[in-house]
mmCIF file as gemmi writes it, N, C-alpha and C atoms, coordinates in Angstrom:
data_model
loop_
_atom_site.group_PDB
_atom_site.id
_atom_site.type_symbol
_atom_site.label_atom_id
_atom_site.label_alt_id
_atom_site.label_comp_id
_atom_site.label_asym_id
_atom_site.label_entity_id
_atom_site.label_seq_id
_atom_site.pdbx_PDB_ins_code
_atom_site.Cartn_x
_atom_site.Cartn_y
_atom_site.Cartn_z
_atom_site.occupancy
_atom_site.B_iso_or_equiv
_atom_site.pdbx_formal_charge
_atom_site.auth_seq_id
_atom_site.auth_asym_id
_atom_site.pdbx_PDB_model_num
ATOM 1 N N . MET Axp A 1 ? -56.201 118.821 276.861 1 0 ? 1 A 1
ATOM 2 C CA . MET Axp A 1 ? -57.129 117.198 276.621 1 0 ? 1 A 1
ATOM 3 C C . MET Axp A 1 ? -56.085 116.937 275.483 1 0 ? 1 A 1
ATOM 4 N N . ASN Axp A 2 ? -55.337 115.946 275.745 1 0 ? 2 A 1
ATOM 5 C CA . ASN Axp A 2 ? -54.144 115.108 275.329 1 0 ? 2 A 1
ATOM 6 C C . ASN Axp A 2 ? -55.225 113.968 274.334 1 0 ? 2 A 1
ATOM 7 N N . THR Axp A 3 ? -55.15 114.18 273.288 1 0 ? 3 A 1
ATOM 8 C CA . THR Axp A 3 ? -55.573 113.859 271.788 1 0 ? 3 A 1
ATOM 9 C C . THR Axp A 3 ? -54.364 114.013 270.874 1 0 ? 3 A 1
ATOM 10 N N . PRO Axp A 4 ? -54.582 111.966 270.557 1 0 ? 4 A 1
ATOM 11 C CA . PRO Axp A 4 ? -53.716 111.388 269.85 1 0 ? 4 A 1
ATOM 12 C C . PRO Axp A 4 ? -53.74 112.506 267.951 1 0 ? 4 A 1
ATOM 13 N N . VAL Axp A 5 ? -51.892 112.889 267.455 1 0 ? 5 A 1
ATOM 14 C CA . VAL Axp A 5 ? -52.492 113.2 266.787 1 0 ? 5 A 1
ATOM 15 C C . VAL Axp A 5 ? -53.083 112.906 265.278 1 0 ? 5 A 1
ATOM 16 N N . GLY Axp A 6 ? -54.088 113.495 264.542 1 0 ? 6 A 1
ATOM 17 C CA . GLY Axp A 6 ? -54.31 113.16 263.238 1 0 ? 6 A 1
ATOM 18 C C . GLY Axp A 6 ? -56.385 113.017 264.011 1 0 ? 6 A 1
ATOM 19 N N . ILE Axp A 7 ? -56.163 112.509 264.918 1 0 ? 7 A 1
ATOM 20 C CA . ILE Axp A 7 ? -58.379 112.703 265.271 1 0 ? 7 A 1
ATOM 21 C C . ILE Axp A 7 ? -58.727 113.997 265.734 1 0 ? 7 A 1
ATOM 22 N N . ASP Axp A 8 ? -59.821 114.125 265.219 1 0 ? 8 A 1
ATOM 23 C CA . ASP Axp A 8 ? -60.377 115.196 265.49 1 0 ? 8 A 1
ATOM 24 C C . ASP Axp A 8 ? -61.86 114.907 266.017 1 0 ? 8 A 1
ATOM 25 N N . GLY Axp A 9 ? -62.295 113.687 265.684 1 0 ? 9 A 1
ATOM 26 C CA . GLY Axp A 9 ? -63.374 113.473 266.867 1 0 ? 9 A 1
ATOM 27 C C . GLY Axp A 9 ? -63.544 112.06 267.251 1 0 ? 9 A 1
ATOM 28 N N . GLU Axp A 10 ? -64.484 111.431 268.588 1 0 ? 10 A 1
ATOM 29 C CA . GLU Axp A 10 ? -65.255 110.378 268.828 1 0 ? 10 A 1
ATOM 30 C C . GLU Axp A 10 ? -66.195 110.073 268.756 1 0 ? 10 A 1
ATOM 31 N N . LEU Axp A 11 ? -66.442 108.619 268.559 1 0 ? 11 A 1
ATOM 32 C CA . LEU Axp A 11 ? -68.393 108.718 268.391 1 0 ? 11 A 1
ATOM 33 C C . LEU Axp A 11 ? -68.023 107.283 269.32 1 0 ? 11 A 1
ATOM 34 N N . THR Axp A 12 ? -68.379 107.643 270.065 1 0 ? 12 A 1
ATOM 35 C CA . THR Axp A 12 ? -69.282 106.42 271.148 1 0 ? 12 A 1
ATOM 36 C C . THR Axp A 12 ? -70.527 105.804 271.232 1 0 ? 12 A 1
ATOM 37 N N . VAL Axp A 13 ? -70.766 104.777 270.968 1 0 ? 13 A 1
ATOM 38 C CA . VAL Axp A 13 ? -71.686 104.139 270.757 1 0 ? 13 A 1
ATOM 39 C C . VAL Axp A 13 ? -71.64 103.113 272.021 1 0 ? 13 A 1
ATOM 40 N N . ASP Axp A 14 ? -72.813 103.026 272.478 1 0 ? 14 A 1
ATOM 41 C CA . ASP Axp A 14 ? -73.447 102.159 274.162 1 0 ? 14 A 1
ATOM 42 C C . ASP Axp A 14 ? -74.767 101.338 272.98 1 0 ? 14 A 1
ATOM 43 N N . LEU Axp A 15 ? -73.976 100.19 272.114 1 0 ? 15 A 1
ATOM 44 C CA . LEU Axp A 15 ? -75.27 99.379 271.703 1 0 ? 15 A 1
ATOM 45 C C . LEU Axp A 15 ? -76.394 98.635 273.124 1 0 ? 15 A 1
ATOM 46 N N . GLU Axp A 16 ? -75.24 97.75 273.769 1 0 ? 16 A 1
ATOM 47 C CA . GLU Axp A 16 ? -76.075 97.439 275.296 1 0 ? 16 A 1
ATOM 48 C C . GLU Axp A 16 ? -77.959 98.719 275.744 1 0 ? 16 A 1
ATOM 49 N N . ASN Axp A 17 ? -76.469 99.595 275.777 1 0 ? 17 A 1
ATOM 50 C CA . ASN Axp A 17 ? -78.04 100.466 276.353 1 0 ? 17 A 1
ATOM 51 C C . ASN Axp A 17 ? -78.673 101.632 275.847 1 0 ? 17 A 1
ATOM 52 N N . ARG Axp A 18 ? -77.85 100.969 274.52 1 0 ? 18 A 1
ATOM 53 C CA . ARG Axp A 18 ? -79 102.444 273.322 1 0 ? 18 A 1
ATOM 54 C C . ARG Axp A 18 ? -78.809 103.599 273.791 1 0 ? 18 A 1
ATOM 55 N N . ARG Axp A 19 ? -76.841 104.147 273.683 1 0 ? 19 A 1
ATOM 56 C CA . ARG Axp A 19 ? -76.943 105.184 273.641 1 0 ? 19 A 1
ATOM 57 C C . ARG Axp A 19 ? -75.46 105.698 273.206 1 0 ? 19 A 1
ATOM 58 N N . ALA Axp A 20 ? -75.308 107.385 272.461 1 0 ? 20 A 1
ATOM 59 C CA . ALA Axp A 20 ? -74.103 107.46 271.401 1 0 ? 20 A 1
ATOM 60 C C . ALA Axp A 20 ? -74.192 109.151 271.733 1 0 ? 20 A 1
ATOM 61 N N . ARG Axp A 21 ? -72.634 109.294 271.993 1 0 ? 21 A 1
ATOM 62 C CA . ARG Axp A 21 ? -72.218 111.16 271.912 1 0 ? 21 A 1
ATOM 63 C C . ARG Axp A 21 ? -71.473 111.428 270.824 1 0 ? 21 A 1
ATOM 64 N N . TYR Axp A 22 ? -71.344 112.435 270.428 1 0 ? 22 A 1
ATOM 65 C CA . TYR Axp A 22 ? -69.784 112.381 269.87 1 0 ? 22 A 1
ATOM 66 C C . TYR Axp A 22 ? -69.049 113.504 270.414 1 0 ? 22 A 1
ATOM 67 N N . ASP Axp A 23 ? -67.958 113.604 270 1 0 ? 23 A 1
ATOM 68 C CA . ASP Axp A 23 ? -66.892 114.214 271.187 1 0 ? 23 A 1
ATOM 69 C C . ASP Axp A 23 ? -66.182 115.419 270.277 1 0 ? 23 A 1
ATOM 70 N N . CYS Axp A 24 ? -66.124 116.331 269.652 1 0 ? 24 A 1
ATOM 71 C CA . CYS Axp A 24 ? -64.689 116.865 269.184 1 0 ? 24 A 1
ATOM 72 C C . CYS Axp A 24 ? -63.675 117.537 269.674 1 0 ? 24 A 1
ATOM 73 N N . TYR Axp A 25 ? -63.096 116.939 269.182 1 0 ? 25 A 1
ATOM 74 C CA . TYR Axp A 25 ? -61.422 117.678 269.926 1 0 ? 25 A 1
ATOM 75 C C . TYR Axp A 25 ? -60.515 118.733 269.053 1 0 ? 25 A 1
ATOM 76 N N . ARG Axp A 26 ? -61.161 119.295 268.022 1 0 ? 26 A 1
ATOM 77 C CA . ARG Axp A 26 ? -60.329 120.269 267.376 1 0 ? 26 A 1
ATOM 78 C C . ARG Axp A 26 ? -60.426 121.268 268.337 1 0 ? 26 A 1
ATOM 79 N N . PRO Axp A 27 ? -59.363 121.998 268.571 1 0 ? 27 A 1
ATOM 80 C CA . PRO Axp A 27 ? -59.321 123.031 269.622 1 0 ? 27 A 1
ATOM 81 C C . PRO Axp A 27 ? -60.238 124.312 269.789 1 0 ? 27 A 1
ATOM 82 N N . ASP Axp A 28 ? -60.579 124.692 267.916 1 0 ? 28 A 1
ATOM 83 C CA . ASP Axp A 28 ? -61.437 125.913 268.081 1 0 ? 28 A 1
ATOM 84 C C . ASP Axp A 28 ? -63.144 125.518 268.385 1 0 ? 28 A 1
ATOM 85 N N . CYS Axp A 29 ? -63.386 124.369 268.528 1 0 ? 29 A 1
ATOM 86 C CA . CYS Axp A 29 ? -64.479 123.958 268.45 1 0 ? 29 A 1
ATOM 87 C C . CYS Axp A 29 ? -65.251 124.493 269.619 1 0 ? 29 A 1
ATOM 88 N N . PRO Axp A 30 ? -66.567 125.285 269.681 1 0 ? 30 A 1
ATOM 89 C CA . PRO Axp A 30 ? -67.713 125.632 270.391 1 0 ? 30 A 1
ATOM 90 C C . PRO Axp A 30 ? -68.434 124.846 270.294 1 0 ? 30 A 1
ATOM 91 N N . GLN Axp A 31 ? -69.024 124.019 270.535 1 0 ? 31 A 1
ATOM 92 C CA . GLN Axp A 31 ? -69.274 122.574 270.981 1 0 ? 31 A 1
ATOM 93 C C . GLN Axp A 31 ? -68.785 121.739 270.811 1 0 ? 31 A 1
ATOM 94 N N . ARG Axp A 32 ? -68.282 121.254 271.922 1 0 ? 32 A 1
ATOM 95 C CA . ARG Axp A 32 ? -67.232 120.208 272.046 1 0 ? 32 A 1
ATOM 96 C C . ARG Axp A 32 ? -67.825 118.804 271.883 1 0 ? 32 A 1
ATOM 97 N N . ARG Axp A 33 ? -69.254 118.01 272.071 1 0 ? 33 A 1
ATOM 98 C CA . ARG Axp A 33 ? -70.544 117.316 272.733 1 0 ? 33 A 1
ATOM 99 C C . ARG Axp A 33 ? -71.135 117.607 271.768 1 0 ? 33 A 1
ATOM 100 N N . GLU Axp A 34 ? -71.665 116.517 271.908 1 0 ? 34 A 1
ATOM 101 C CA . GLU Axp A 34 ? -73.26 115.999 270.823 1 0 ? 34 A 1
ATOM 102 C C . GLU Axp A 34 ? -73.469 115.297 271.635 1 0 ? 34 A 1
ATOM 103 N N . GLY Axp A 35 ? -75.03 115.284 272.062 1 0 ? 35 A 1
ATOM 104 C CA . GLY Axp A 35 ? -75.109 114.397 272.537 1 0 ? 35 A 1
ATOM 105 C C . GLY Axp A 35 ? -75.295 114.398 273.936 1 0 ? 35 A 1
ATOM 106 N N . PRO Axp A 36 ? -75.879 113.08 274.802 1 0 ? 36 A 1
ATOM 107 C CA . PRO Axp A 36 ? -75.814 111.672 274.557 1 0 ? 36 A 1
ATOM 108 C C . PRO Axp A 36 ? -77.627 112.152 273.776 1 0 ? 36 A 1
ATOM 109 N N . VAL Axp A 37 ? -77.326 110.474 272.964 1 0 ? 37 A 1
ATOM 110 C CA . VAL Axp A 37 ? -78.577 110.625 272.78 1 0 ? 37 A 1
ATOM 111 C C . VAL Axp A 37 ? -79.176 109.363 273.307 1 0 ? 37 A 1
ATOM 112 N N . HIS Axp A 38 ? -80.633 108.916 273.457 1 0 ? 38 A 1
ATOM 113 C CA . HIS Axp A 38 ? -80.476 107.791 273.427 1 0 ? 38 A 1
ATOM 114 C C . HIS Axp A 38 ? -81.892 106.837 272.797 1 0 ? 38 A 1
ATOM 115 N N . GLY Axp A 39 ? -82.075 105.605 272.781 1 0 ? 39 A 1
ATOM 116 C CA . GLY Axp A 39 ? -83.051 104.801 272.213 1 0 ? 39 A 1
ATOM 117 C C . GLY Axp A 39 ? -83.389 105.165 270.93 1 0 ? 39 A 1
ATOM 118 N N . VAL Axp A 40 ? -84.515 105.141 270.152 1 0 ? 40 A 1
ATOM 119 C CA . VAL Axp A 40 ? -84.707 104.879 268.497 1 0 ? 40 A 1
ATOM 120 C C . VAL Axp A 40 ? -83.912 106.082 267.429 1 0 ? 40 A 1
ATOM 121 N N . VAL Axp A 41 ? -83.158 107.427 268.414 1 0 ? 41 A 1
ATOM 122 C CA . VAL Axp A 41 ? -82.841 108.059 267.817 1 0 ? 41 A 1
ATOM 123 C C . VAL Axp A 41 ? -80.96 107.994 267.736 1 0 ? 41 A 1
ATOM 124 N N . VAL Axp A 42 ? -80.818 106.987 268.147 1 0 ? 42 A 1
ATOM 125 C CA . VAL Axp A 42 ? -79.456 106.659 268.376 1 0 ? 42 A 1
ATOM 126 C C . VAL Axp A 42 ? -78.752 105.999 266.694 1 0 ? 42 A 1
ATOM 127 N N . PRO Axp A 43 ? -78.981 105.309 265.872 1 0 ? 43 A 1
ATOM 128 C CA . PRO Axp A 43 ? -79.216 104.952 264.57 1 0 ? 43 A 1
ATOM 129 C C . PRO Axp A 43 ? -78.985 106.032 263.844 1 0 ? 43 A 1
ATOM 130 N N . GLU Axp A 44 ? -79.824 106.621 263.649 1 0 ? 44 A 1
ATOM 131 C CA . GLU Axp A 44 ? -79.611 107.803 262.686 1 0 ? 44 A 1
ATOM 132 C C . GLU Axp A 44 ? -78.611 109.145 262.86 1 0 ? 44 A 1
ATOM 133 N N . PHE Axp A 45 ? -78.174 109.275 265.1 1 0 ? 45 A 1
ATOM 134 C CA . PHE Axp A 45 ? -77.527 110.122 265.027 1 0 ? 45 A 1
ATOM 135 C C . PHE Axp A 45 ? -76.23 109.207 264.234 1 0 ? 45 A 1
ATOM 136 N N . VAL Axp A 46 ? -76.132 108.132 264.47 1 0 ? 46 A 1
ATOM 137 C CA . VAL Axp A 46 ? -74.12 107.629 264.421 1 0 ? 46 A 1
ATOM 138 C C . VAL Axp A 46 ? -74.686 108.104 262.797 1 0 ? 46 A 1
ATOM 139 N N . ARG Axp A 47 ? -74.979 107.807 262.081 1 0 ? 47 A 1
ATOM 140 C CA . ARG Axp A 47 ? -75.262 107.328 260.735 1 0 ? 47 A 1
ATOM 141 C C . ARG Axp A 47 ? -74.698 109.29 259.79 1 0 ? 47 A 1
ATOM 142 N N . ALA Axp A 48 ? -75.38 110.123 261.088 1 0 ? 48 A 1
ATOM 143 C CA . ALA Axp A 48 ? -75.255 111.825 260.183 1 0 ? 48 A 1
ATOM 144 C C . ALA Axp A 48 ? -74.728 112.646 261.289 1 0 ? 48 A 1
ATOM 145 N N . ILE Axp A 49 ? -74.307 112.536 262.179 1 0 ? 49 A 1
ATOM 146 C CA . ILE Axp A 49 ? -73.282 113.183 263.434 1 0 ? 49 A 1
ATOM 147 C C . ILE Axp A 49 ? -72.333 113.897 263.03 1 0 ? 49 A 1
ATOM 148 N N . LYS Axp A 50 ? -71.194 112.842 262.359 1 0 ? 50 A 1
ATOM 149 C CA . LYS Axp A 50 ? -69.951 113.532 262.357 1 0 ? 50 A 1
ATOM 150 C C . LYS Axp A 50 ? -70.153 115.493 260.283 1 0 ? 50 A 1
ATOM 151 N N . THR Axp A 51 ? -71.182 114.594 259.986 1 0 ? 51 A 1
ATOM 152 C CA . THR Axp A 51 ? -71.396 115.846 258.892 1 0 ? 51 A 1
ATOM 153 C C . THR Axp A 51 ? -72.113 116.16 259.208 1 0 ? 51 A 1
ATOM 154 N N . GLN Axp A 52 ? -72.838 116.552 259.976 1 0 ? 52 A 1
ATOM 155 C CA . GLN Axp A 52 ? -73.583 117.785 260.834 1 0 ? 52 A 1
ATOM 156 C C . GLN Axp A 52 ? -73.333 118.554 261.693 1 0 ? 52 A 1
ATOM 157 N N . HIS Axp A 53 ? -72.199 117.751 262.408 1 0 ? 53 A 1
ATOM 158 C CA . HIS Axp A 53 ? -71.011 118.999 263.029 1 0 ? 53 A 1
ATOM 159 C C . HIS Axp A 53 ? -70.636 119.224 262.441 1 0 ? 53 A 1
ATOM 160 N N . LEU Axp A 54 ? -69.812 118.799 261.614 1 0 ? 54 A 1
ATOM 161 C CA . LEU Axp A 54 ? -68.447 119.648 260.617 1 0 ? 54 A 1
ATOM 162 C C . LEU Axp A 54 ? -69.243 121.16 259.647 1 0 ? 54 A 1
ATOM 163 N N . THR Axp A 55 ? -69.883 120.438 259.471 1 0 ? 55 A 1
ATOM 164 C CA . THR Axp A 55 ? -71.225 121.674 258.379 1 0 ? 55 A 1
ATOM 165 C C . THR Axp A 55 ? -71.794 122.37 259.395 1 0 ? 55 A 1
ATOM 166 N N . GLN Axp A 56 ? -71.867 122.074 260.592 1 0 ? 56 A 1
ATOM 167 C CA . GLN Axp A 56 ? -72.692 123.601 261.673 1 0 ? 56 A 1
ATOM 168 C C . GLN Axp A 56 ? -71.491 124.058 262.112 1 0 ? 56 A 1
ATOM 169 N N . PHE Axp A 57 ? -70.487 123.31 262.933 1 0 ? 57 A 1
ATOM 170 C CA . PHE Axp A 57 ? -69.921 124.023 263.365 1 0 ? 57 A 1
ATOM 171 C C . PHE Axp A 57 ? -68.373 124.715 262.902 1 0 ? 57 A 1
ATOM 172 N N . HIS Axp A 58 ? -68.233 123.943 262.165 1 0 ? 58 A 1
ATOM 173 C CA . HIS Axp A 58 ? -66.281 123.839 261.262 1 0 ? 58 A 1
ATOM 174 C C . HIS Axp A 58 ? -66.221 124.036 259.497 1 0 ? 58 A 1
ATOM 175 N N . GLY Axp A 59 ? -67.996 124.256 258.652 1 0 ? 59 A 1
ATOM 176 C CA . GLY Axp A 59 ? -67.811 124.677 257.772 1 0 ? 59 A 1
ATOM 177 C C . GLY Axp A 59 ? -67.53 123.43 257.279 1 0 ? 59 A 1
ATOM 178 N N . GLU Axp A 60 ? -67.487 122.399 256.972 1 0 ? 60 A 1
ATOM 179 C CA . GLU Axp A 60 ? -67.098 121.833 256.147 1 0 ? 60 A 1
ATOM 180 C C . GLU Axp A 60 ? -67.76 120.684 255.48 1 0 ? 60 A 1
ATOM 181 N N . GLN Axp A 61 ? -67.983 120.642 254.327 1 0 ? 61 A 1
ATOM 182 C CA . GLN Axp A 61 ? -69.34 119.359 253.937 1 0 ? 61 A 1
ATOM 183 C C . GLN Axp A 61 ? -68.614 118.547 253.184 1 0 ? 61 A 1
ATOM 184 N N . ARG Axp A 62 ? -69.363 117.89 253.995 1 0 ? 62 A 1
ATOM 185 C CA . ARG Axp A 62 ? -68.551 115.97 253.741 1 0 ? 62 A 1
ATOM 186 C C . ARG Axp A 62 ? -69.639 115.137 252.829 1 0 ? 62 A 1
């Protein structure tokens, strides 16, 4: 995967269709994609996913 230097992940949000997903680009990540989620859960997913993913899969607190 060709990822720009310094980019660890990407949050993609489609407001028109109310969906979102998070892609992790860290080479050692056991869970490369979170989502997609749809509908009313999108705002909470967007608010929390990066912190949740980094805590659960990479042992980081942010």
